PDB file of C-alpha atoms in Angstrom:
ATOM      1  CA  MET E   1     130.905  35.560 187.171  1.00  0.00           C
ATOM      2  CA  ALA E   2     128.665  32.942 185.561  1.00  0.00           C
ATOM      3  CA  LEU E   3     128.815  29.261 186.343  1.00  0.00           C
ATOM      4  CA  PRO E   4     129.685  26.890 183.545  1.00  0.00           C
ATOM      5  CA  THR E   5     126.476  25.411 182.134  1.00  0.00           C
ATOM      6  CA  ARG E   6     127.522  21.911 183.157  1.00  0.00           C
ATOM      7  CA  ARG E   7     127.914  23.001 186.796  1.00  0.00           C
ATOM      8  CA  GLY E   8     124.551  24.759 186.583  1.00  0.00           C
ATOM      9  CA  ASP E   9     122.925  21.487 185.479  1.00  0.00           C
ATOM     10  CA  GLU E  10     124.477  19.715 188.463  1.00  0.00           C
ATOM     11  CA  LEU E  11     123.162  22.357 190.860  1.00  0.00           C
ATOM     12  CA  HIS E  12     119.696  22.199 189.253  1.00  0.00           C
ATOM     13  CA  ARG E  13     119.501  18.410 189.810  1.00  0.00           C
ATOM     14  CA  ALA E  14     120.638  18.820 193.419  1.00  0.00           C
ATOM     15  CA  MET E  15     118.072  21.596 194.003  1.00  0.00           C
ATOM     16  CA  ILE E  16     115.254  19.342 192.811  1.00  0.00           C
ATOM     17  CA  GLN E  17     116.032  16.875 195.603  1.00  0.00           C
ATOM     18  CA  PHE E  18     115.190  19.543 198.198  1.00  0.00           C
ATOM     19  CA  LEU E  19     112.611  21.553 196.273  1.00  0.00           C
ATOM     20  CA  PRO E  20     110.655  19.294 193.865  1.00  0.00           C
ATOM     21  CA  GLU E  21     108.828  22.353 192.517  1.00  0.00           C
ATOM     22  CA  MET E  22     112.130  23.341 190.817  1.00  0.00           C
ATOM     23  CA  ASP E  23     111.842  20.391 188.438  1.00  0.00           C
ATOM     24  CA  SER E  24     111.039  22.733 185.580  1.00  0.00           C
ATOM     25  CA  GLU E  25     112.659  24.092 182.416  1.00  0.00           C
ATOM     26  CA  TYR E  26     112.012  27.576 183.849  1.00  0.00           C
ATOM     27  CA  THR E  27     114.406  27.085 186.799  1.00  0.00           C
ATOM     28  CA  LYS E  28     117.435  25.842 184.893  1.00  0.00           C
ATOM     29  CA  TYR E  29     120.646  27.851 184.977  1.00  0.00           C
ATOM     30  CA  PRO E  30     121.191  30.308 183.468  1.00  0.00           C
ATOM     31  CA  MET E  31     117.773  31.856 183.747  1.00  0.00           C
ATOM     32  CA  LYS E  32     117.330  34.060 180.682  1.00  0.00           C
ATOM     33  CA  ARG E  33     114.111  35.998 180.960  1.00  0.00           C
ATOM     34  CA  GLU E  34     113.419  39.583 179.962  1.00  0.00           C
ATOM     35  CA  ARG E  35     110.962  40.220 182.824  1.00  0.00           C
ATOM     36  CA  TRP E  36     108.743  38.697 185.477  1.00  0.00           C
ATOM     37  CA  LEU E  37     105.262  37.730 184.277  1.00  0.00           C
ATOM     38  CA  HIS E  38     102.300  39.381 185.943  1.00  0.00           C
ATOM     39  CA  PRO E  39      99.881  36.899 187.622  1.00  0.00           C
ATOM     40  CA  ASN E  40      96.769  38.726 186.302  1.00  0.00           C
ATOM     41  CA  ASN E  41      97.806  40.069 182.875  1.00  0.00           C
ATOM     42  CA  ASP E  42     100.155  37.472 181.409  1.00  0.00           C
ATOM     43  CA  LYS E  43     100.135  33.878 180.332  1.00  0.00           C
ATOM     44  CA  SER E  44     103.125  31.504 180.584  1.00  0.00           C
ATOM     45  CA  PRO E  45     105.069  30.667 177.399  1.00  0.00           C
ATOM     46  CA  ASP E  46     102.940  27.503 177.225  1.00  0.00           C
ATOM     47  CA  GLY E  47      99.677  29.504 177.418  1.00  0.00           C
ATOM     48  CA  GLU E  48      98.996  28.543 181.010  1.00  0.00           C
ATOM     49  CA  PRO E  49      97.591  31.104 183.505  1.00  0.00           C
ATOM     50  CA  CYS E  50     100.167  32.688 185.780  1.00  0.00           C
ATOM     51  CA  TYR E  51      97.971  32.287 188.858  1.00  0.00           C
ATOM     52  CA  LEU E  52      95.760  29.471 190.036  1.00  0.00           C
ATOM     53  CA  ALA E  53      93.493  30.372 192.972  1.00  0.00           C
ATOM     54  CA  SER E  54      93.629  27.865 195.821  1.00  0.00           C
ATOM     55  CA  PRO E  55      92.848  28.405 199.482  1.00  0.00           C
ATOM     56  CA  SER E  56      95.138  25.540 200.459  1.00  0.00           C
ATOM     57  CA  ASN E  57      98.189  23.705 199.140  1.00  0.00           C
ATOM     58  CA  THR E  58      96.885  20.613 197.313  1.00  0.00           C
ATOM     59  CA  GLY E  59     100.278  19.351 196.314  1.00  0.00           C
ATOM     60  CA  ILE E  60     102.927  20.052 193.721  1.00  0.00           C
ATOM     61  CA  LYS E  61     101.834  21.462 190.359  1.00  0.00           C
ATOM     62  CA  LYS E  62     104.337  21.445 187.505  1.00  0.00           C
ATOM     63  CA  ASN E  63     105.807  24.975 186.895  1.00  0.00           C
ATOM     64  CA  TYR E  64     103.998  26.483 189.926  1.00  0.00           C
ATOM     65  CA  VAL E  65     104.771  27.280 193.563  1.00  0.00           C
ATOM     66  CA  TYR E  66     102.090  27.560 196.258  1.00  0.00           C
ATOM     67  CA  GLY E  67     102.110  30.562 198.569  1.00  0.00           C
ATOM     68  CA  PRO E  68     100.952  34.094 199.223  1.00  0.00           C
ATOM     69  CA  GLY E  69     101.233  36.732 196.554  1.00  0.00           C
ATOM     70  CA  LEU E  70      99.509  39.622 194.782  1.00  0.00           C
ATOM     71  CA  ASN E  71      96.238  37.687 194.543  1.00  0.00           C
ATOM     72  CA  GLY E  72      96.430  36.023 197.950  1.00  0.00           C
ATOM     73  CA  LYS E  73      97.167  32.372 198.484  1.00  0.00           C
ATOM     74  CA  GLY E  74      97.388  30.189 195.432  1.00  0.00           C
ATOM     75  CA  TYR E  75      99.715  28.724 192.861  1.00  0.00           C
ATOM     76  CA  TYR E  76     102.027  31.224 191.149  1.00  0.00           C
ATOM     77  CA  HIS E  77     103.832  30.329 187.939  1.00  0.00           C
ATOM     78  CA  LEU E  78     107.648  30.132 188.335  1.00  0.00           C
ATOM     79  CA  LEU E  79     108.018  33.064 185.975  1.00  0.00           C
ATOM     80  CA  THR E  80     106.118  35.406 188.343  1.00  0.00           C
ATOM     81  CA  LYS E  81     107.886  37.450 190.995  1.00  0.00           C
ATOM     82  CA  ALA E  82     105.601  35.939 193.681  1.00  0.00           C
ATOM     83  CA  ALA E  83     107.019  32.472 193.016  1.00  0.00           C
TER      84      ALA E  83
END
């Protein structure tokens, strides 16, 4: 059962308070994507790379989450499975 869009918007705003990385159009409910993007082979819908190498977390980057993944530690775009 899907949430009404209005309720989804409320949840999205609340989520941003705890996870600032979620302040992105890509995390709004309902998420309607055909597939996960691959960090090496794909670009984001905006043409951005899906992976940014970084040995350490240097702070929040819009549309990315820092952590381990297919390419090791770095920033993974929200549309990748690693994010």
